[in-house]
Structure formats: C-alpha cells, structure tokens
PDB file of C-alpha atoms and ligand atoms in Angstrom:
ATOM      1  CA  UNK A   1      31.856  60.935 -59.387  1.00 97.00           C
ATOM      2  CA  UNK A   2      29.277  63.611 -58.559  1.00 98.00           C
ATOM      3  CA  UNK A   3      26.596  63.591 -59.899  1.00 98.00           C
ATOM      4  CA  UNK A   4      22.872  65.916 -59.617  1.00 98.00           C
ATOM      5  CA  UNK A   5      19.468  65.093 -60.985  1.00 98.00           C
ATOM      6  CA  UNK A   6      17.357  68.157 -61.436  1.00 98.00           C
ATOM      7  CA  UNK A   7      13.742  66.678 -60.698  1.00 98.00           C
ATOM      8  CA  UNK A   8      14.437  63.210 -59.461  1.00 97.00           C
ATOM      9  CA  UNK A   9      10.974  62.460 -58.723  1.00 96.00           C
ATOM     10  CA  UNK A  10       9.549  62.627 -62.018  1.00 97.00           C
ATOM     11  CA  UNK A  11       9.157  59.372 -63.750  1.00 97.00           C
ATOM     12  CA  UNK A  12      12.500  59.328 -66.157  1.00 98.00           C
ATOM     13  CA  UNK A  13      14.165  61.158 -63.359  1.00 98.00           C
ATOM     14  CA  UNK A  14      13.457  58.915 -60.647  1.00 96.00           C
ATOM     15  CA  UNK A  15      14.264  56.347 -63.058  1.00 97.00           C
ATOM     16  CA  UNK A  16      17.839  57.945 -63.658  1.00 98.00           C
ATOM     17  CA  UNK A  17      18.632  58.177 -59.784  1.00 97.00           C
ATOM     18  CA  UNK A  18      17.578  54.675 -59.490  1.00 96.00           C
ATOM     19  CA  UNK A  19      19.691  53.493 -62.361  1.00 97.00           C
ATOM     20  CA  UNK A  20      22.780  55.618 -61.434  1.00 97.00           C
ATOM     21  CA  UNK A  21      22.721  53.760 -57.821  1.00 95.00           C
ATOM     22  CA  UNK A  22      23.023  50.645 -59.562  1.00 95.00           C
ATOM     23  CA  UNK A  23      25.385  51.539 -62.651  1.00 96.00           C
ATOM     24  CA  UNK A  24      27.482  53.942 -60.244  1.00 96.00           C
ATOM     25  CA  UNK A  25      27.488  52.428 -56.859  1.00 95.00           C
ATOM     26  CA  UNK A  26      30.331  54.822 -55.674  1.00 96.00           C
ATOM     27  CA  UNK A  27      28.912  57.626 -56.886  1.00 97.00           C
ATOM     28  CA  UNK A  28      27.851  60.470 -54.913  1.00 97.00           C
ATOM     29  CA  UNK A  29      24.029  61.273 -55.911  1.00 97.00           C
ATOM     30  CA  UNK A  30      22.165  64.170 -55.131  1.00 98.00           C
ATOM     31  CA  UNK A  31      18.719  64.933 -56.806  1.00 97.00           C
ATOM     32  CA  UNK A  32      16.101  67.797 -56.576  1.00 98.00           C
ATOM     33  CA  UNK A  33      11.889  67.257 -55.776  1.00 97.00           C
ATOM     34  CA  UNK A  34       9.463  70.214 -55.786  1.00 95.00           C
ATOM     35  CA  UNK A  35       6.967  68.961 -52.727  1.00 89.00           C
ATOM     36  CA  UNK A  36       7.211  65.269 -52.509  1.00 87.00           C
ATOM     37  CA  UNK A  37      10.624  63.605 -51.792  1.00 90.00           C
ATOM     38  CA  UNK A  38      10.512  60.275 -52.973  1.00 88.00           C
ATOM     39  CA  UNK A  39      10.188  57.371 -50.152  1.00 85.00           C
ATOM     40  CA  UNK A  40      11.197  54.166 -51.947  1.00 78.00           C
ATOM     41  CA  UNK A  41      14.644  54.795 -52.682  1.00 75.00           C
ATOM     42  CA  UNK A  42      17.264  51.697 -51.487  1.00 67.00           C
ATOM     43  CA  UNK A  43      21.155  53.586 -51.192  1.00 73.00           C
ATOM     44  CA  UNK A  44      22.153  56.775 -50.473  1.00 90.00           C
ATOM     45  CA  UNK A  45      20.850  60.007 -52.111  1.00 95.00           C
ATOM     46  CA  UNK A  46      21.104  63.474 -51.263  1.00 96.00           C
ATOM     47  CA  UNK A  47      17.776  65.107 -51.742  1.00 96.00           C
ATOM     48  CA  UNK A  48      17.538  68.712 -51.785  1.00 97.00           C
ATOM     49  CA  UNK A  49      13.952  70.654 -52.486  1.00 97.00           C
ATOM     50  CA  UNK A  50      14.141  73.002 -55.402  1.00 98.00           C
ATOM     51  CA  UNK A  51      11.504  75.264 -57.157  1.00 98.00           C
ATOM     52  CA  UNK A  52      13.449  75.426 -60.616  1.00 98.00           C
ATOM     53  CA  UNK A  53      11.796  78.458 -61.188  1.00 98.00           C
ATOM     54  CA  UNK A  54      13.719  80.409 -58.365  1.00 98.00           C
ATOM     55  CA  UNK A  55      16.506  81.509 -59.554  1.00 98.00           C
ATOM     56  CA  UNK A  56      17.536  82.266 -56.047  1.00 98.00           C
ATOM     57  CA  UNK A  57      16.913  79.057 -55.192  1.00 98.00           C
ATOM     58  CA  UNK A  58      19.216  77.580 -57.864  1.00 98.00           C
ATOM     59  CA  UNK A  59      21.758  79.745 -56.730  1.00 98.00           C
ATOM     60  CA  UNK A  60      21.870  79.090 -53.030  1.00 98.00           C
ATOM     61  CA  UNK A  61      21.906  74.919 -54.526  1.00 98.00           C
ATOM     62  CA  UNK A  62      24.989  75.832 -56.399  1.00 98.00           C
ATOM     63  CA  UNK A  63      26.581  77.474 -53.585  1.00 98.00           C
ATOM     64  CA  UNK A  64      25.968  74.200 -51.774  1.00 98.00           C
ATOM     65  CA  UNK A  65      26.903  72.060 -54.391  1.00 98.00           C
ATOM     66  CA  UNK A  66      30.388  73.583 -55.652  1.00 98.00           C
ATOM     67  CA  UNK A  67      31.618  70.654 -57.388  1.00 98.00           C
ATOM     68  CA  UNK A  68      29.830  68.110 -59.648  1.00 98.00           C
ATOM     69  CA  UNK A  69      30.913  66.074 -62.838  1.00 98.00           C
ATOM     70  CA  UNK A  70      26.757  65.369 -64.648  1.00 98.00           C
ATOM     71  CA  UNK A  71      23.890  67.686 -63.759  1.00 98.00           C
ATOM     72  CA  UNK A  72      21.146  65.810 -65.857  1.00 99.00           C
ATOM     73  CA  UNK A  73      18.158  68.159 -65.841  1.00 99.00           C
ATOM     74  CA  UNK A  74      14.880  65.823 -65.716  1.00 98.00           C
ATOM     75  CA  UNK A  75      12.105  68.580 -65.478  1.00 98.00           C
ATOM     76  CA  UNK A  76       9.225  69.529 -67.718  1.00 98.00           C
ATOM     77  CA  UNK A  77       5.433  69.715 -68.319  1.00 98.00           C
ATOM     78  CA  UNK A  78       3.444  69.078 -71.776  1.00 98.00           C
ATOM     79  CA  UNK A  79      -0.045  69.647 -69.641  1.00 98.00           C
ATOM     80  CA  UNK A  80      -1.283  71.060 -66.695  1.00 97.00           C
ATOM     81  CA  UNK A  81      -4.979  70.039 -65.207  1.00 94.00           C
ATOM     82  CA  UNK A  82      -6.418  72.419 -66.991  1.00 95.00           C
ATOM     83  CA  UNK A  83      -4.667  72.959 -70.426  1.00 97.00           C
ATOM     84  CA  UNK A  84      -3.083  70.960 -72.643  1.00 96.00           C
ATOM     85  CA  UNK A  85      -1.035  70.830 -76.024  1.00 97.00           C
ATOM     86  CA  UNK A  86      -3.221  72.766 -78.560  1.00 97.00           C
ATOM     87  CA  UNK A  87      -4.420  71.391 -81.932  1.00 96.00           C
ATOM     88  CA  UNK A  88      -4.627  74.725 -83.517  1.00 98.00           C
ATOM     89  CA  UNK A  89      -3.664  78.752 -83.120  1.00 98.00           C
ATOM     90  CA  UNK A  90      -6.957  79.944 -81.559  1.00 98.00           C
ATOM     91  CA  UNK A  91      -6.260  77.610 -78.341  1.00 97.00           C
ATOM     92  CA  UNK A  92      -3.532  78.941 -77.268  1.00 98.00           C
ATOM     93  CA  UNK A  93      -3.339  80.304 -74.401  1.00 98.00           C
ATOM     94  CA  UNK A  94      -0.168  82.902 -73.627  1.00 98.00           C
ATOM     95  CA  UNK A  95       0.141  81.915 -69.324  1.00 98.00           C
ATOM     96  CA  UNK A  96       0.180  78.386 -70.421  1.00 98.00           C
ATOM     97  CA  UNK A  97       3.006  79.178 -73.050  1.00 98.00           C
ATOM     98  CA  UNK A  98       4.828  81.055 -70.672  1.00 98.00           C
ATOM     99  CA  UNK A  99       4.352  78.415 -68.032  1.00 98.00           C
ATOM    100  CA  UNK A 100       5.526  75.861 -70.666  1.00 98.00           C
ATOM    101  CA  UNK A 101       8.917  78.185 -71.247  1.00 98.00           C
ATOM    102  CA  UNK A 102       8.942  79.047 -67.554  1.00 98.00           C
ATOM    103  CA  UNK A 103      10.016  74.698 -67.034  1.00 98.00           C
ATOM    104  CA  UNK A 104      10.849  73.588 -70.468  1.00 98.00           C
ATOM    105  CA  UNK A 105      13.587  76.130 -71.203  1.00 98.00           C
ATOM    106  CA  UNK A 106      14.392  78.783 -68.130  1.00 98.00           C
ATOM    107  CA  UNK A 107      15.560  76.078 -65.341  1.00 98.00           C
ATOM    108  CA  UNK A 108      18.107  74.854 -67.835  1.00 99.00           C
ATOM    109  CA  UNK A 109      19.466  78.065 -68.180  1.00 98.00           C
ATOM    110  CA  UNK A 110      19.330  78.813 -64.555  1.00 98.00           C
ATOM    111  CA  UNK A 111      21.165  75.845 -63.857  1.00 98.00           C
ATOM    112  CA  UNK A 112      23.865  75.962 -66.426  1.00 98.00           C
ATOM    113  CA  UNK A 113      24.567  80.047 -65.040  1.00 98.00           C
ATOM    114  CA  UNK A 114      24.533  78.872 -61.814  1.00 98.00           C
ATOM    115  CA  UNK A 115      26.593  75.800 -62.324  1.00 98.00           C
ATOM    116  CA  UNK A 116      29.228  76.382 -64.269  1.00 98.00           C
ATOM    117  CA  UNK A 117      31.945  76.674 -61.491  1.00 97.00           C
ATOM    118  CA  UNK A 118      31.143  73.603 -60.191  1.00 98.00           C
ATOM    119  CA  UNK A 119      30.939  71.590 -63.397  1.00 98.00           C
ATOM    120  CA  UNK A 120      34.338  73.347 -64.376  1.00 96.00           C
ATOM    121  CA  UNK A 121      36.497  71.681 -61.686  1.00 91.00           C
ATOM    122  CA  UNK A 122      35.425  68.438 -64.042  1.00 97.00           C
ATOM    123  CA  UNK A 123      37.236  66.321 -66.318  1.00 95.00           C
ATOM    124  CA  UNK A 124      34.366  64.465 -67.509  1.00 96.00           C
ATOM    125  CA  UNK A 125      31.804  67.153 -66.754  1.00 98.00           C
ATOM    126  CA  UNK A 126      28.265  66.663 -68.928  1.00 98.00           C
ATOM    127  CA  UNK A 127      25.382  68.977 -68.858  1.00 98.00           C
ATOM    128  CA  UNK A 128      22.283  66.905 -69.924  1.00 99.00           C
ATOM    129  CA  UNK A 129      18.853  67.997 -70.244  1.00 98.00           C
ATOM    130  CA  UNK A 130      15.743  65.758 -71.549  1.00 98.00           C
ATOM    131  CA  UNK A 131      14.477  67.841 -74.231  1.00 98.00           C
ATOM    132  CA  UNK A 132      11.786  66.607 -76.980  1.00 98.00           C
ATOM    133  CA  UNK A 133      12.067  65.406 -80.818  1.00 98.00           C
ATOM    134  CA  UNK A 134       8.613  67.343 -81.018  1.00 97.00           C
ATOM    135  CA  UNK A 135      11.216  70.521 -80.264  1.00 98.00           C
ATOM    136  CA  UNK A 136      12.840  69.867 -83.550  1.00 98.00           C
ATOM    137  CA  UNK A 137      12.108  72.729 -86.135  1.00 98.00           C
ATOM    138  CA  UNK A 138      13.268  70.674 -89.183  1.00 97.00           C
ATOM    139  CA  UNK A 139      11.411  67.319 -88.132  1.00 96.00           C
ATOM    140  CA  UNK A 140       7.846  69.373 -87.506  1.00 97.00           C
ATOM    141  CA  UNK A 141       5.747  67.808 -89.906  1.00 95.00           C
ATOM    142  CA  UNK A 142       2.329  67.609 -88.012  1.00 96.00           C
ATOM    143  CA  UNK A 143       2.288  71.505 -86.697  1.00 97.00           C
ATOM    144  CA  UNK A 144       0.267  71.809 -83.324  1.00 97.00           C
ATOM    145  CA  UNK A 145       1.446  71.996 -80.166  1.00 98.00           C
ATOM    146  CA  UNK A 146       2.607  74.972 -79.925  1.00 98.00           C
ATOM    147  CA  UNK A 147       3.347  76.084 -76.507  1.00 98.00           C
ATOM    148  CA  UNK A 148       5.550  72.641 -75.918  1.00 98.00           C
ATOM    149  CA  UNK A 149       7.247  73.053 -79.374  1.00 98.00           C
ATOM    150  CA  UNK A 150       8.239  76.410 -79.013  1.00 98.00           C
ATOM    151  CA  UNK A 151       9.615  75.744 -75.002  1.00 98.00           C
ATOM    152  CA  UNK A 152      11.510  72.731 -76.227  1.00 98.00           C
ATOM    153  CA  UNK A 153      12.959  74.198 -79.612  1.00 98.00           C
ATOM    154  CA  UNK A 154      14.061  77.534 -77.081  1.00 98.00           C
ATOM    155  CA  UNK A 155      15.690  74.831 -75.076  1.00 98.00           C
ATOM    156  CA  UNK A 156      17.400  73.468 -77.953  1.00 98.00           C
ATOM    157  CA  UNK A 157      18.597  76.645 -79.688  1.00 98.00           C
ATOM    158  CA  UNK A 158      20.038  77.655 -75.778  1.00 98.00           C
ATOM    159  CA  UNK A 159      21.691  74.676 -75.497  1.00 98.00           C
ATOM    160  CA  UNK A 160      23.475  74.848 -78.886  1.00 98.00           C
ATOM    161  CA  UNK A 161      24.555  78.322 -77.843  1.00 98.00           C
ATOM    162  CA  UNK A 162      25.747  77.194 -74.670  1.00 98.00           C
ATOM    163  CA  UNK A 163      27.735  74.383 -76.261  1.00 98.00           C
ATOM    164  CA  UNK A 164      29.481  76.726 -78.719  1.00 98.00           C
ATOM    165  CA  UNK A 165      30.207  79.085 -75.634  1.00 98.00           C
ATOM    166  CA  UNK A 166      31.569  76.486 -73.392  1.00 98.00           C
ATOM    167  CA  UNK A 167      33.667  74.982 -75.948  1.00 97.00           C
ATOM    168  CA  UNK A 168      36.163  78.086 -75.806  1.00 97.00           C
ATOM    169  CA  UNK A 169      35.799  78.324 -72.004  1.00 96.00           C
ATOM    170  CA  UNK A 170      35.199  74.615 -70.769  1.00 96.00           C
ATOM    171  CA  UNK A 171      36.336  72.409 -73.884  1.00 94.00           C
ATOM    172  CA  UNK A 172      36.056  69.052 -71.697  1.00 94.00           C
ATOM    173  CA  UNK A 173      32.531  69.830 -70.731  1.00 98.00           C
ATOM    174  CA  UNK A 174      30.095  68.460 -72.864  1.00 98.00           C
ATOM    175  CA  UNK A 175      26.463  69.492 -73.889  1.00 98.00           C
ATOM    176  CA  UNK A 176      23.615  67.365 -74.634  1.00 98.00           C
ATOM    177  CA  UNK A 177      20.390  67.566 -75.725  1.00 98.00           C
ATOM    178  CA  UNK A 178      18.164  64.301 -75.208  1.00 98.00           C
ATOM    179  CA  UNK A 179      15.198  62.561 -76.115  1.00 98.00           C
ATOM    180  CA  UNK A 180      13.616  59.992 -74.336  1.00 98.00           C
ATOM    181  CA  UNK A 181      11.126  58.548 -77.068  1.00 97.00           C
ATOM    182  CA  UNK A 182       7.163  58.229 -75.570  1.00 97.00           C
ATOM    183  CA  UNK A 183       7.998  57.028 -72.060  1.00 98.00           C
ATOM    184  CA  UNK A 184       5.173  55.775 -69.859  1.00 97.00           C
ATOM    185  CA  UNK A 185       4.732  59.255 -67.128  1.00 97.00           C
ATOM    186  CA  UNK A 186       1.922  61.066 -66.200  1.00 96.00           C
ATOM    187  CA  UNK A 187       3.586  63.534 -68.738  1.00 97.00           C
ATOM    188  CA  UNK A 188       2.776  61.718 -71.542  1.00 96.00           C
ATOM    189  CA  UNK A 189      -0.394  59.365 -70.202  1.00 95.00           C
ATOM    190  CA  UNK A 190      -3.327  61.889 -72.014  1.00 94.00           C
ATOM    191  CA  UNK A 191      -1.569  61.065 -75.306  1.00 93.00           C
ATOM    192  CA  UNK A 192      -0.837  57.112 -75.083  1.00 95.00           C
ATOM    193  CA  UNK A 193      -3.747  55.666 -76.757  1.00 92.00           C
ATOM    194  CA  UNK A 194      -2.444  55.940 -80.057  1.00 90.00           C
ATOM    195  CA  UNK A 195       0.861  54.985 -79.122  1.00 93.00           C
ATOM    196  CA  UNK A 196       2.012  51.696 -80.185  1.00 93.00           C
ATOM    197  CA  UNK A 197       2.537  49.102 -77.050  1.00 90.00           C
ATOM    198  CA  UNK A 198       6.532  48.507 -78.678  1.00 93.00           C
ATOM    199  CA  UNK A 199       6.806  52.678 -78.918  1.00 94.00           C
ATOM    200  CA  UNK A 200       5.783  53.229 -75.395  1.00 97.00           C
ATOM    201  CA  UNK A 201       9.074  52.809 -72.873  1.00 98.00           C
ATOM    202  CA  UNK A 202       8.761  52.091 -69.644  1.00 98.00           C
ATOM    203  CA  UNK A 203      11.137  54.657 -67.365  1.00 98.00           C
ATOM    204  CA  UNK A 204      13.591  52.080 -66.552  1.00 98.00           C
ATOM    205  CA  UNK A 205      14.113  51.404 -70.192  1.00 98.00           C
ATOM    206  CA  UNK A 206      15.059  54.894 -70.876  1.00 98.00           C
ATOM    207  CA  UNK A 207      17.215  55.003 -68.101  1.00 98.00           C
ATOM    208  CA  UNK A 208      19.526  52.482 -69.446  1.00 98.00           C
ATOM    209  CA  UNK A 209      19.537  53.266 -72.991  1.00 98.00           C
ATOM    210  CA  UNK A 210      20.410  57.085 -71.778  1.00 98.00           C
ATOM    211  CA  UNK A 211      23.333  56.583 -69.054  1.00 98.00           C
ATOM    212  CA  UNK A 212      25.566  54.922 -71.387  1.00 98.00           C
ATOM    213  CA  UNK A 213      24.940  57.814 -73.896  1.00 98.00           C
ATOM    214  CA  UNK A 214      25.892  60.334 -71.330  1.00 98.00           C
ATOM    215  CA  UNK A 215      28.800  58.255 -69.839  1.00 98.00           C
ATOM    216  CA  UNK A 216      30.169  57.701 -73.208  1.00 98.00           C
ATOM    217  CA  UNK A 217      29.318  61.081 -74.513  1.00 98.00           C
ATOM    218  CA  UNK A 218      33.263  62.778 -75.599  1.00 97.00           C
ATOM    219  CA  UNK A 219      33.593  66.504 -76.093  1.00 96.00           C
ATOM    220  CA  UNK A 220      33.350  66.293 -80.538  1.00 96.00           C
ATOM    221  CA  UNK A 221      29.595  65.506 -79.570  1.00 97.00           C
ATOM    222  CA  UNK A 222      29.383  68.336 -77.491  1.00 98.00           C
ATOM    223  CA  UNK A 223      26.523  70.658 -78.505  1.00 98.00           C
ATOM    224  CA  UNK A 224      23.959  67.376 -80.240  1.00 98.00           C
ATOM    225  CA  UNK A 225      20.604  66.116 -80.501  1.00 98.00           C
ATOM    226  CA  UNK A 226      20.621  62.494 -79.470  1.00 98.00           C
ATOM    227  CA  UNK A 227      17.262  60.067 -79.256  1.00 98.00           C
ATOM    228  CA  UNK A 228      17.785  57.314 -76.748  1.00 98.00           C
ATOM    229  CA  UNK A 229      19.250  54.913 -79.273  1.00 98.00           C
ATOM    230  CA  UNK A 230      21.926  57.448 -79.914  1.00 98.00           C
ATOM    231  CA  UNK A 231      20.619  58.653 -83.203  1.00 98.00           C
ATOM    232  CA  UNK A 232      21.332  61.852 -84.288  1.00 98.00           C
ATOM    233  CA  UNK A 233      18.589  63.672 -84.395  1.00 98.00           C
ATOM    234  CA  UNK A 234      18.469  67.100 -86.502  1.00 97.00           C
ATOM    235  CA  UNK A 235      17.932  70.618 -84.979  1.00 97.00           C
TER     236      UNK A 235
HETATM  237  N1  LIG B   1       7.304  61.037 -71.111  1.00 71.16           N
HETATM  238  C1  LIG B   1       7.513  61.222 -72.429  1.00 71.16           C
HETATM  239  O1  LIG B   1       6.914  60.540 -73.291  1.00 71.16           O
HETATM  240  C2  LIG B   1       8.506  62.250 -72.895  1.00 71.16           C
HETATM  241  C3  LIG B   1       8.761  62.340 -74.281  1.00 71.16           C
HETATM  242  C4  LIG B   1       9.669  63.295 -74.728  1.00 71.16           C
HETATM  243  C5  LIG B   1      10.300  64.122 -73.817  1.00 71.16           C
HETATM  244  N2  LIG B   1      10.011  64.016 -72.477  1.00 71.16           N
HETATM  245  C6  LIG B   1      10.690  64.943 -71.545  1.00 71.16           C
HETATM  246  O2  LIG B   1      11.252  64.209 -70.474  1.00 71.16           O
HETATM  247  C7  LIG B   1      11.340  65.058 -69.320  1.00 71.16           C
HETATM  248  C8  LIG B   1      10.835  64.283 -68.102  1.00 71.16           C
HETATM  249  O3  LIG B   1       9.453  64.036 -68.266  1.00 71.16           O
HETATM  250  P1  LIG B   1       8.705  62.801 -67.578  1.00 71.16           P
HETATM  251  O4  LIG B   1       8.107  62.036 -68.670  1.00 71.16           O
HETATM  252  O5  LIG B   1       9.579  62.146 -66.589  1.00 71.16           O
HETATM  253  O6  LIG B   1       7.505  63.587 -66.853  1.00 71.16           O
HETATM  254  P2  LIG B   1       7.001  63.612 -65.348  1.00 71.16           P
HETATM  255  O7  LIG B   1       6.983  62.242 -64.780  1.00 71.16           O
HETATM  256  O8  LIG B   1       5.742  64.379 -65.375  1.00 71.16           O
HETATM  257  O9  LIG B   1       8.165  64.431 -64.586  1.00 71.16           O
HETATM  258  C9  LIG B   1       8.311  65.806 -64.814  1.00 71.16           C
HETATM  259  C10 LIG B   1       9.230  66.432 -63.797  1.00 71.16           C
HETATM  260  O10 LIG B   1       9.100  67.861 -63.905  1.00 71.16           O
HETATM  261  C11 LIG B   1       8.724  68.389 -62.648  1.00 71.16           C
HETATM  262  N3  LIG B   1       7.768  69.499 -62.750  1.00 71.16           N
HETATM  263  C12 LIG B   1       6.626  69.520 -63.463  1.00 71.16           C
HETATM  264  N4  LIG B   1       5.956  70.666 -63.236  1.00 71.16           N
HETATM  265  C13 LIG B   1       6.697  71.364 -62.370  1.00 71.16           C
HETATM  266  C14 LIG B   1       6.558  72.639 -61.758  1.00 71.16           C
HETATM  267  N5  LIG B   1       5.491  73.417 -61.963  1.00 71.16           N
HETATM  268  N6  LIG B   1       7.541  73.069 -60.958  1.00 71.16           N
HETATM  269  C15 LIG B   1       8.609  72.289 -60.723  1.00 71.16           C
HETATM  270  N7  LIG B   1       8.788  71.062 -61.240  1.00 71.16           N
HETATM  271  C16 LIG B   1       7.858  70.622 -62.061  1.00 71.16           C
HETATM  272  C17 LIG B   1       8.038  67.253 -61.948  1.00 71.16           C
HETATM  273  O11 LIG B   1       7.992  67.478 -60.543  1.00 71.16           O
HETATM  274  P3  LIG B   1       6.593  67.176 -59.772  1.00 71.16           P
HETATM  275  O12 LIG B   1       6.439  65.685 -59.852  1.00 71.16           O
HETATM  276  O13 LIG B   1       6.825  67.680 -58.416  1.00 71.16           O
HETATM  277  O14 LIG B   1       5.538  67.897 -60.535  1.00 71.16           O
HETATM  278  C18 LIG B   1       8.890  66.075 -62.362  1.00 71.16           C
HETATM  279  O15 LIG B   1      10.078  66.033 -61.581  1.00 71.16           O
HETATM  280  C19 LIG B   1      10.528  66.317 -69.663  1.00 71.16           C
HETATM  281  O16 LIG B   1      11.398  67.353 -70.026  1.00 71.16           O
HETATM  282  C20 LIG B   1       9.717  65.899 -70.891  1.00 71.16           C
HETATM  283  O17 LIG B   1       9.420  66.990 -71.723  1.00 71.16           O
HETATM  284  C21 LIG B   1       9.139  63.085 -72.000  1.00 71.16           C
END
C-alpha cells in the first residue's frame, strides 16, 4: 500500500504517519513538511517539502508520486500570531479569511487535481482530508468564527462535489470528510481552557480512532461527514 500524508508534521498528522508505521508496517509512507522535517521518526518515511499553496509545487509532487492508494490531507490553520477566530462581523479581517481559504480549502483541491491519476491506478484508493464539525452549516448554532467556518464549509461543499464527480469516473475511490474532535495541537491550544479534560484528545488518540475509519471506509460512504467515532455528521 501507498500511502501520502499531506502535512505530516502537524500534530494529528505526525500522529497519522506514526500510527500508519505501526498499523501498516509494509506500507510505503511518504509525507509532506513546510520548513521543519520531523527528526524523531523510528521506520522508514519518505519526506518530501511542500508549500501546499504552490500549485506548481503540488504538481511536480504528483509527477513524482504517480501511484498511491490514501492521500490523507492533514493541513490547516484556525490562528495565526496575530489573528485569530473572530467573535463578531466587525473583526474580520479579509487577508486572514483568504489566508484561512488559501490552507483550509485550496490545497485539497490542488491535491485532488493533481492526484487523480495516481489515486486511479487504486483499488482501495481514499482521499481523506481533516475538515471541522465547526464547518457544518446545519450544526452552526453559536455563529462566530467566521473566516474558519466559511474555509472549512468551502472544503466540505468541494469535497461533496468531488465525490459525486468521481463516482462516475473513479467509483472505487472514496471521499471523506473528517473530524478529529478538540485534539491537543498548537491549532487548537488558545481555545482549550474551556474544553473538558475527557473532550480534549491527545493526537495519538485520534490517530487510531481515524485509520480504521479510513481503512474500512467502502465506496456507498463515499462523499460523508464522519467525526472520529464514525458518526455521521450532517453537512
Ligand atoms: N486540533 C483540533 O482540535 C482540531 C479540531 C477540528 C479540526 N482540526 C483540523 O485538523 C487538521 C490538523 O490540525 P492540527 O490540530 O494537527 O494542527 P497543527 O498541529 O497546527 O498542524 C497543522 C498543519 O498545517 C500546516 N500548516 C499550517 N499553516 C501552514 C502554512 N501557512 N503553510 C503550509 N502549511 C501550514 C502545519 O505545518 P507547519 O507545522 O509547518 O506550520 C501542520 O502540518 C486541520 O485541518 C484542523 O483544522 C483540528
């Protein structure tokens, strides 16, 4: 099996490389890092550097890689130093919403142009990405956050449509959308303290809840919204 984790240095994707080495010993695992490669991995992995917002970049990765069965797409941001999820209209800022759309949504799309031939060869090919439940139109309750809600709802909406389109064209291919539940990363440290202690995962966790869900994942789910017990979670 071949298998590529799209920002494997983050803290659920590092966790997913890690957990993949010991679940799929055999496989062959590559995995993408922006500026630091991670130093502490035991086994074999293939690390590439990738800025996920080049889509030239992407594309020379897919010309290297021409032949994978699980790209699992780990990246995203909910803050930079600076900015962070707004509380009401008046904060928001329009670079930070782009720059939430520009990771959230675009490398997924990038990725999924780009590697479509190789996931095609495939007879258990998955396309995965970590989305949000906070991306969820019909669960928004609370409002805020605007710039991550929008970015992570775009990602779901393109990843329905992608689902639908690669049903006619790659029917054993299947699409996910996942969510992690509050996992303990410097994503989500600002916004811990009123998380409670059984509520906040550690990486590892998440890792093994998810893998099975993507392993055992058949093409009728193809196209879903699934938390990392394997609810369904609405659109
Ligand atoms: N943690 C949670 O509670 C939680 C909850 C729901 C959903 N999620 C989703 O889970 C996914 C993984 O998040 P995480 O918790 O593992 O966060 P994380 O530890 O902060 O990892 C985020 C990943 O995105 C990459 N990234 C961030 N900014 C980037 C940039 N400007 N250019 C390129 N790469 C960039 C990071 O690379 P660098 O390390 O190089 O920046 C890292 O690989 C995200 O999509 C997030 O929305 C997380």
């Amino acid at each position: 099996m071949k298998i590529l984790i799209v920002g494997g240095n983050g803290g659920i994707g590092q966790a997913m490389v890690k957990q993949i080495q010991v679940a799929y010993p055999a496989a062959t695992l590559h995995a993408t890092y922006r500026q630091n490669r991670p130093t502490d991995m035991q086994g074999v992995v293939n690390w590439h550097p990738l800025d996920v917002t080049s889509e030239v970049e992407i594309k020379q990765l897919s010309e290297q890689l021409t032949e994978l069965d699980w790209i699992i797409n780990c990246i995203g941001i909910l803050h930079t130093q600076d900015k962070g999820p707004e509380k009401n209209l008046q904060s928001v800022d329009i670079d930070f919403l782009q720059h939430n759309i520009s990771l959230n949504m675009l490398p997924s799309v990038m990725l999924a142009k780009h590697f479509s031939h190789a996931l095609k060869q495939s007879v258990s090919a998955r396309f995965i990405v970590i989305s949000a439940k906070v991306g969820s139109i019909s669960d928004n309750r609370l409002g805020g956050w605007y710039s991550y809600r929008a970015s992570k709802a775009a990602l779901n909406m393109f990843l329905k449509t992608l689902s639908i389109e690669w049903q006619r064209t790659m029917k054993h291919c299947v699409v996910l959308a996942l969510h992690p539940g509050t996992t303990d990363t410097p994503l989500s440290k600002p916004f811990q303290q009123s998380v409670p202690k059984d509520k906040l995962f550690t990486p590892q966790y998440v890792a093994n809840c998810l893998l099975p869900i993507i392993a055992n994942a058949t093409p009728a789910q193809t196209g879903s919204f699934l938390a990392y017990d394997g609810a369904l979670l609405p659109w």
